[in-house]
PDB file of C-alpha atoms in Angstrom:
ATOM      1  CA  UNK A   1     246.011  17.003 -32.607  1.00 57.00           C
ATOM      2  CA  UNK A   2     243.781  17.821 -35.571  1.00 64.00           C
ATOM      3  CA  UNK A   3     240.463  19.484 -34.958  1.00 90.00           C
ATOM      4  CA  UNK A   4     238.316  17.904 -37.575  1.00 95.00           C
ATOM      5  CA  UNK A   5     235.213  15.951 -36.807  1.00 95.00           C
ATOM      6  CA  UNK A   6     233.000  13.628 -38.775  1.00 97.00           C
ATOM      7  CA  UNK A   7     229.612  12.304 -37.871  1.00 96.00           C
ATOM      8  CA  UNK A   8     228.268   9.628 -38.038  1.00 96.00           C
ATOM      9  CA  UNK A   9     231.193   7.386 -37.453  1.00 95.00           C
ATOM     10  CA  UNK A  10     229.132   4.309 -38.459  1.00 96.00           C
ATOM     11  CA  UNK A  11     226.080   4.159 -40.352  1.00 96.00           C
ATOM     12  CA  UNK A  12     223.922   1.324 -41.915  1.00 97.00           C
ATOM     13  CA  UNK A  13     220.998   2.345 -44.240  1.00 96.00           C
ATOM     14  CA  UNK A  14     218.634   0.775 -46.729  1.00 97.00           C
ATOM     15  CA  UNK A  15     218.957   1.129 -50.415  1.00 97.00           C
ATOM     16  CA  UNK A  16     217.385   4.380 -51.629  1.00 96.00           C
ATOM     17  CA  UNK A  17     217.747   6.272 -48.435  1.00 96.00           C
ATOM     18  CA  UNK A  18     219.214   9.782 -48.265  1.00 96.00           C
ATOM     19  CA  UNK A  19     222.169  10.253 -46.064  1.00 96.00           C
ATOM     20  CA  UNK A  20     224.290  13.485 -45.167  1.00 97.00           C
ATOM     21  CA  UNK A  21     227.867  12.951 -43.798  1.00 97.00           C
ATOM     22  CA  UNK A  22     228.885  15.942 -41.609  1.00 98.00           C
ATOM     23  CA  UNK A  23     232.413  17.372 -41.501  1.00 98.00           C
ATOM     24  CA  UNK A  24     233.612  20.309 -39.403  1.00 98.00           C
ATOM     25  CA  UNK A  25     236.771  21.863 -38.661  1.00 97.00           C
ATOM     26  CA  UNK A  26     237.771  24.338 -36.003  1.00 95.00           C
ATOM     27  CA  UNK A  27     241.134  25.370 -37.648  1.00 93.00           C
ATOM     28  CA  UNK A  28     239.940  27.998 -40.090  1.00 93.00           C
ATOM     29  CA  UNK A  29     241.180  26.177 -42.921  1.00 94.00           C
ATOM     30  CA  UNK A  30     240.021  27.137 -46.387  1.00 92.00           C
ATOM     31  CA  UNK A  31     240.553  23.954 -48.160  1.00 93.00           C
ATOM     32  CA  UNK A  32     238.483  20.990 -47.370  1.00 94.00           C
ATOM     33  CA  UNK A  33     238.242  17.515 -49.048  1.00 94.00           C
ATOM     34  CA  UNK A  34     236.196  14.311 -49.102  1.00 96.00           C
ATOM     35  CA  UNK A  35     238.082  11.089 -49.956  1.00 94.00           C
ATOM     36  CA  UNK A  36     236.671   7.642 -50.326  1.00 94.00           C
ATOM     37  CA  UNK A  37     238.526   4.722 -49.258  1.00 93.00           C
ATOM     38  CA  UNK A  38     237.677   0.822 -49.652  1.00 91.00           C
ATOM     39  CA  UNK A  39     239.607  -1.352 -47.117  1.00 84.00           C
ATOM     40  CA  UNK A  40     243.093  -1.845 -47.924  1.00 81.00           C
ATOM     41  CA  UNK A  41     242.920   0.357 -50.941  1.00 85.00           C
ATOM     42  CA  UNK A  42     244.272   3.938 -51.772  1.00 85.00           C
ATOM     43  CA  UNK A  43     242.302   7.016 -51.255  1.00 90.00           C
ATOM     44  CA  UNK A  44     240.351   8.624 -53.858  1.00 90.00           C
ATOM     45  CA  UNK A  45     239.459  12.360 -53.960  1.00 91.00           C
ATOM     46  CA  UNK A  46     235.624  12.765 -54.818  1.00 93.00           C
ATOM     47  CA  UNK A  47     235.018  16.429 -53.756  1.00 95.00           C
ATOM     48  CA  UNK A  48     237.015  19.510 -52.544  1.00 93.00           C
ATOM     49  CA  UNK A  49     236.432  23.137 -51.861  1.00 94.00           C
ATOM     50  CA  UNK A  50     238.829  26.041 -52.041  1.00 91.00           C
ATOM     51  CA  UNK A  51     236.591  28.072 -49.617  1.00 93.00           C
ATOM     52  CA  UNK A  52     233.016  29.381 -48.967  1.00 95.00           C
ATOM     53  CA  UNK A  53     230.697  28.830 -51.932  1.00 95.00           C
ATOM     54  CA  UNK A  54     233.376  26.813 -53.800  1.00 94.00           C
ATOM     55  CA  UNK A  55     232.967  23.165 -54.616  1.00 95.00           C
ATOM     56  CA  UNK A  56     234.758  20.970 -57.072  1.00 92.00           C
ATOM     57  CA  UNK A  57     234.545  17.375 -58.175  1.00 91.00           C
ATOM     58  CA  UNK A  58     237.515  15.144 -57.548  1.00 88.00           C
ATOM     59  CA  UNK A  59     239.006  12.447 -59.905  1.00 78.00           C
ATOM     60  CA  UNK A  60     236.772   9.670 -58.672  1.00 78.00           C
ATOM     61  CA  UNK A  61     233.123   9.994 -60.158  1.00 72.00           C
ATOM     62  CA  UNK A  62     230.724  10.145 -57.384  1.00 77.00           C
ATOM     63  CA  UNK A  63     226.952  10.393 -57.134  1.00 87.00           C
ATOM     64  CA  UNK A  64     227.396  12.494 -54.133  1.00 93.00           C
ATOM     65  CA  UNK A  65     227.149  16.282 -53.716  1.00 94.00           C
ATOM     66  CA  UNK A  66     228.760  18.777 -51.412  1.00 96.00           C
ATOM     67  CA  UNK A  67     228.117  22.285 -50.005  1.00 96.00           C
ATOM     68  CA  UNK A  68     230.203  24.772 -48.446  1.00 97.00           C
ATOM     69  CA  UNK A  69     228.136  27.623 -46.950  1.00 97.00           C
ATOM     70  CA  UNK A  70     230.493  28.042 -44.014  1.00 96.00           C
ATOM     71  CA  UNK A  71     234.291  27.808 -43.629  1.00 96.00           C
ATOM     72  CA  UNK A  72     233.961  25.238 -40.844  1.00 96.00           C
ATOM     73  CA  UNK A  73     231.450  22.867 -42.469  1.00 97.00           C
ATOM     74  CA  UNK A  74     231.523  20.716 -45.441  1.00 98.00           C
ATOM     75  CA  UNK A  75     228.818  18.111 -45.549  1.00 98.00           C
ATOM     76  CA  UNK A  76     228.604  15.333 -48.254  1.00 97.00           C
ATOM     77  CA  UNK A  77     225.217  14.178 -49.443  1.00 96.00           C
ATOM     78  CA  UNK A  78     224.031  11.016 -51.085  1.00 93.00           C
ATOM     79  CA  UNK A  79     220.410  11.512 -52.348  1.00 93.00           C
ATOM     80  CA  UNK A  80     219.742   7.754 -52.911  1.00 94.00           C
ATOM     81  CA  UNK A  81     222.104   5.347 -51.391  1.00 94.00           C
ATOM     82  CA  UNK A  82     223.010   2.168 -53.250  1.00 95.00           C
ATOM     83  CA  UNK A  83     225.120  -1.069 -52.075  1.00 95.00           C
ATOM     84  CA  UNK A  84     228.022   0.276 -54.268  1.00 93.00           C
ATOM     85  CA  UNK A  85     228.213   3.322 -52.095  1.00 94.00           C
ATOM     86  CA  UNK A  86     229.430   1.135 -49.019  1.00 96.00           C
ATOM     87  CA  UNK A  87     232.765   2.489 -48.075  1.00 95.00           C
ATOM     88  CA  UNK A  88     234.664   4.677 -45.681  1.00 95.00           C
ATOM     89  CA  UNK A  89     234.424   8.356 -46.389  1.00 96.00           C
ATOM     90  CA  UNK A  90     237.268  10.566 -44.977  1.00 96.00           C
ATOM     91  CA  UNK A  91     236.910  14.315 -44.625  1.00 96.00           C
ATOM     92  CA  UNK A  92     240.182  16.565 -44.390  1.00 95.00           C
ATOM     93  CA  UNK A  93     241.309  20.202 -44.377  1.00 94.00           C
ATOM     94  CA  UNK A  94     244.372  22.073 -45.043  1.00 91.00           C
ATOM     95  CA  UNK A  95     245.421  25.891 -44.817  1.00 87.00           C
ATOM     96  CA  UNK A  96     246.436  25.595 -48.347  1.00 77.00           C
ATOM     97  CA  UNK A  97     246.817  23.094 -50.991  1.00 68.00           C
ATOM     98  CA  UNK A  98     250.529  22.672 -50.358  1.00 69.00           C
ATOM     99  CA  UNK A  99     250.274  22.599 -46.735  1.00 80.00           C
ATOM    100  CA  UNK A 100     249.801  19.606 -44.147  1.00 86.00           C
ATOM    101  CA  UNK A 101     246.602  17.991 -44.675  1.00 89.00           C
ATOM    102  CA  UNK A 102     244.538  16.992 -41.585  1.00 92.00           C
ATOM    103  CA  UNK A 103     242.077  14.059 -41.660  1.00 94.00           C
ATOM    104  CA  UNK A 104     238.810  13.262 -39.654  1.00 95.00           C
ATOM    105  CA  UNK A 105     238.409   9.918 -38.097  1.00 93.00           C
ATOM    106  CA  UNK A 106     236.355   8.822 -41.052  1.00 95.00           C
ATOM    107  CA  UNK A 107     232.671   7.748 -41.606  1.00 96.00           C
ATOM    108  CA  UNK A 108     231.900   4.128 -42.256  1.00 95.00           C
ATOM    109  CA  UNK A 109     228.813   3.816 -44.622  1.00 96.00           C
ATOM    110  CA  UNK A 110     227.140   0.417 -45.344  1.00 97.00           C
ATOM    111  CA  UNK A 111     224.246   0.381 -47.563  1.00 96.00           C
ATOM    112  CA  UNK A 112     222.068  -2.855 -47.440  1.00 96.00           C
TER     113      UNK A 112
ATOM    114  CA  UNK B   1     249.432   9.554 -65.366  1.00 72.00           C
ATOM    115  CA  UNK B   2     250.704  10.345 -61.933  1.00 80.00           C
ATOM    116  CA  UNK B   3     250.851   7.118 -59.939  1.00 89.00           C
ATOM    117  CA  UNK B   4     252.218   6.593 -56.458  1.00 94.00           C
ATOM    118  CA  UNK B   5     253.433   2.959 -55.552  1.00 95.00           C
ATOM    119  CA  UNK B   6     254.237   1.640 -52.282  1.00 96.00           C
ATOM    120  CA  UNK B   7     256.249  -1.653 -51.675  1.00 92.00           C
ATOM    121  CA  UNK B   8     256.044  -3.783 -49.913  1.00 92.00           C
ATOM    122  CA  UNK B   9     252.117  -4.009 -49.330  1.00 93.00           C
ATOM    123  CA  UNK B  10     252.790  -5.657 -45.959  1.00 96.00           C
ATOM    124  CA  UNK B  11     255.602  -5.982 -43.684  1.00 96.00           C
ATOM    125  CA  UNK B  12     256.185  -7.833 -40.264  1.00 97.00           C
ATOM    126  CA  UNK B  13     259.177  -7.357 -38.016  1.00 97.00           C
ATOM    127  CA  UNK B  14     260.151  -8.232 -34.441  1.00 97.00           C
ATOM    128  CA  UNK B  15     260.336  -5.446 -32.098  1.00 97.00           C
ATOM    129  CA  UNK B  16     263.380  -3.550 -31.895  1.00 97.00           C
ATOM    130  CA  UNK B  17     264.360  -3.595 -35.686  1.00 97.00           C
ATOM    131  CA  UNK B  18     265.144  -0.631 -37.775  1.00 97.00           C
ATOM    132  CA  UNK B  19     262.987  -0.728 -40.996  1.00 96.00           C
ATOM    133  CA  UNK B  20     262.321   1.320 -44.239  1.00 96.00           C
ATOM    134  CA  UNK B  21     259.178   1.657 -46.062  1.00 97.00           C
ATOM    135  CA  UNK B  22     259.333   2.710 -49.733  1.00 97.00           C
ATOM    136  CA  UNK B  23     257.400   5.017 -51.863  1.00 97.00           C
ATOM    137  CA  UNK B  24     257.884   5.811 -55.419  1.00 97.00           C
ATOM    138  CA  UNK B  25     255.839   8.296 -57.999  1.00 96.00           C
ATOM    139  CA  UNK B  26     255.862   8.464 -61.744  1.00 94.00           C
ATOM    140  CA  UNK B  27     255.754  12.183 -61.900  1.00 90.00           C
ATOM    141  CA  UNK B  28     258.669  14.165 -60.341  1.00 89.00           C
ATOM    142  CA  UNK B  29     256.980  17.657 -60.605  1.00 90.00           C
ATOM    143  CA  UNK B  30     255.854  17.518 -56.951  1.00 92.00           C
ATOM    144  CA  UNK B  31     255.213  20.225 -54.406  1.00 91.00           C
ATOM    145  CA  UNK B  32     255.745  18.102 -51.383  1.00 93.00           C
ATOM    146  CA  UNK B  33     255.350  14.547 -50.181  1.00 95.00           C
ATOM    147  CA  UNK B  34     253.468  13.624 -46.902  1.00 95.00           C
ATOM    148  CA  UNK B  35     253.753  10.472 -44.897  1.00 97.00           C
ATOM    149  CA  UNK B  36     250.551   9.285 -42.908  1.00 96.00           C
ATOM    150  CA  UNK B  37     249.789   6.672 -40.434  1.00 97.00           C
ATOM    151  CA  UNK B  38     246.407   4.939 -40.356  1.00 95.00           C
ATOM    152  CA  UNK B  39     245.234   2.707 -37.656  1.00 92.00           C
ATOM    153  CA  UNK B  40     242.312   0.237 -38.456  1.00 87.00           C
ATOM    154  CA  UNK B  41     239.059   1.924 -39.082  1.00 82.00           C
ATOM    155  CA  UNK B  42     240.604   5.276 -38.343  1.00 85.00           C
ATOM    156  CA  UNK B  43     241.487   8.311 -40.174  1.00 88.00           C
ATOM    157  CA  UNK B  44     244.977   9.386 -41.343  1.00 92.00           C
ATOM    158  CA  UNK B  45     247.438  11.010 -39.048  1.00 93.00           C
ATOM    159  CA  UNK B  46     250.142  13.253 -40.744  1.00 93.00           C
ATOM    160  CA  UNK B  47     253.723  12.179 -39.760  1.00 96.00           C
ATOM    161  CA  UNK B  48     256.057  14.108 -41.835  1.00 96.00           C
ATOM    162  CA  UNK B  49     255.878  16.670 -44.766  1.00 94.00           C
ATOM    163  CA  UNK B  50     258.757  17.228 -47.126  1.00 95.00           C
ATOM    164  CA  UNK B  51     258.906  20.039 -49.478  1.00 92.00           C
ATOM    165  CA  UNK B  52     260.131  19.491 -53.002  1.00 92.00           C
ATOM    166  CA  UNK B  53     263.173  21.575 -52.059  1.00 93.00           C
ATOM    167  CA  UNK B  54     264.132  19.359 -49.079  1.00 94.00           C
ATOM    168  CA  UNK B  55     265.938  16.166 -48.999  1.00 95.00           C
ATOM    169  CA  UNK B  56     264.735  14.815 -45.573  1.00 96.00           C
ATOM    170  CA  UNK B  57     262.671  15.475 -42.515  1.00 96.00           C
ATOM    171  CA  UNK B  58     262.868  13.878 -39.010  1.00 97.00           C
ATOM    172  CA  UNK B  59     260.466  13.576 -36.119  1.00 95.00           C
ATOM    173  CA  UNK B  60     261.696  11.472 -33.155  1.00 96.00           C
ATOM    174  CA  UNK B  61     262.250   7.758 -34.576  1.00 97.00           C
ATOM    175  CA  UNK B  62     260.986   8.752 -37.979  1.00 97.00           C
ATOM    176  CA  UNK B  63     263.034   9.935 -40.796  1.00 98.00           C
ATOM    177  CA  UNK B  64     261.763  10.626 -44.382  1.00 97.00           C
ATOM    178  CA  UNK B  65     263.843  11.185 -47.357  1.00 97.00           C
ATOM    179  CA  UNK B  66     262.928  12.565 -50.716  1.00 97.00           C
ATOM    180  CA  UNK B  67     264.786  12.084 -54.072  1.00 96.00           C
ATOM    181  CA  UNK B  68     262.675  13.856 -56.446  1.00 94.00           C
ATOM    182  CA  UNK B  69     264.706  13.101 -59.599  1.00 92.00           C
ATOM    183  CA  UNK B  70     264.483   9.353 -59.148  1.00 95.00           C
ATOM    184  CA  UNK B  71     260.783   9.578 -57.988  1.00 96.00           C
ATOM    185  CA  UNK B  72     261.417   8.094 -54.598  1.00 97.00           C
ATOM    186  CA  UNK B  73     260.796   8.469 -51.003  1.00 98.00           C
ATOM    187  CA  UNK B  74     261.458   6.492 -47.872  1.00 98.00           C
ATOM    188  CA  UNK B  75     260.340   6.370 -44.322  1.00 97.00           C
ATOM    189  CA  UNK B  76     262.997   4.956 -41.849  1.00 97.00           C
ATOM    190  CA  UNK B  77     261.571   3.870 -38.465  1.00 97.00           C
ATOM    191  CA  UNK B  78     264.256   3.359 -35.867  1.00 98.00           C
ATOM    192  CA  UNK B  79     263.960   0.846 -33.037  1.00 97.00           C
ATOM    193  CA  UNK B  80     260.433  -0.431 -33.941  1.00 97.00           C
ATOM    194  CA  UNK B  81     257.791  -0.854 -31.331  1.00 97.00           C
ATOM    195  CA  UNK B  82     254.584  -2.871 -31.287  1.00 97.00           C
ATOM    196  CA  UNK B  83     252.659   0.447 -30.907  1.00 96.00           C
ATOM    197  CA  UNK B  84     254.101   1.249 -34.468  1.00 97.00           C
ATOM    198  CA  UNK B  85     251.785  -1.305 -35.885  1.00 97.00           C
ATOM    199  CA  UNK B  86     249.448   0.434 -38.400  1.00 97.00           C
ATOM    200  CA  UNK B  87     249.229   1.172 -42.198  1.00 96.00           C
ATOM    201  CA  UNK B  88     251.747   3.880 -43.486  1.00 97.00           C
ATOM    202  CA  UNK B  89     250.597   5.901 -46.557  1.00 96.00           C
ATOM    203  CA  UNK B  90     252.478   8.347 -48.724  1.00 96.00           C
ATOM    204  CA  UNK B  91     251.077  10.970 -50.537  1.00 94.00           C
ATOM    205  CA  UNK B  92     252.438  13.094 -53.409  1.00 93.00           C
ATOM    206  CA  UNK B  93     251.017  16.732 -53.734  1.00 89.00           C
ATOM    207  CA  UNK B  94     251.057  17.924 -57.444  1.00 86.00           C
ATOM    208  CA  UNK B  95     249.589  21.491 -56.697  1.00 74.00           C
ATOM    209  CA  UNK B  96     245.971  21.177 -56.482  1.00 68.00           C
ATOM    210  CA  UNK B  97     246.034  17.379 -56.709  1.00 77.00           C
ATOM    211  CA  UNK B  98     247.167  14.862 -53.932  1.00 84.00           C
ATOM    212  CA  UNK B  99     247.692  11.393 -54.982  1.00 89.00           C
ATOM    213  CA  UNK B 100     247.825   8.600 -52.358  1.00 92.00           C
ATOM    214  CA  UNK B 101     249.661   5.175 -52.449  1.00 93.00           C
ATOM    215  CA  UNK B 102     247.841   2.067 -51.378  1.00 92.00           C
ATOM    216  CA  UNK B 103     249.830   1.831 -47.949  1.00 94.00           C
ATOM    217  CA  UNK B 104     252.175  -0.570 -46.259  1.00 96.00           C
ATOM    218  CA  UNK B 105     250.647  -2.546 -43.631  1.00 96.00           C
ATOM    219  CA  UNK B 106     253.249  -2.770 -40.854  1.00 97.00           C
ATOM    220  CA  UNK B 107     253.162  -5.285 -37.846  1.00 97.00           C
ATOM    221  CA  UNK B 108     255.813  -5.195 -35.255  1.00 97.00           C
ATOM    222  CA  UNK B 109     255.716  -8.223 -33.212  1.00 97.00           C
ATOM    223  CA  UNK B 110     256.716  -8.212 -29.489  1.00 95.00           C
TER     224      UNK B 110
END
């Protein structure tokens, strides 16, 4: 069982609101990731991190930002939510890029 | 472009059948390939990881094979059960870049 946690699991917010999706892992993994997945579609990488103070953009353009101040914590922030941000956001971590990747349960975001 | 394709998109079988899910990838310069299971509304659970130097991996009723030269992997599920119903995704790891397929939605009917 992977020890990676996401909150909130479900959220409905209004357009223009600021939202932070939390992700924490207790496995001491250096590598962490955020993916976006629409229902029935493939996952798209939006951000990743090599370790503390490292953040990189993925191959899907995203208006979100991330931070990595502590190894175990990798929050994702949307400064001004729009309906196009409605999706499932999945956080993941791995010991190294070539190792097994573990996922959280996901955060379902609906922007109205 | 590194693309990952999974066929079929959906599959329905009666309980007890053996079945094969397919994954193909366009760039054979992979580090490893991972198969995941995703239940509705949930995250992904890792099933099997095959390194590029390996041909197959087994876990219980699951067996995954890898043919790097032809750009293909298969996930074999033996004696399927209703609890196996889920979406199965393959992900190909290209060093720092992991590419996911869209998944095969499996339904096992009692």
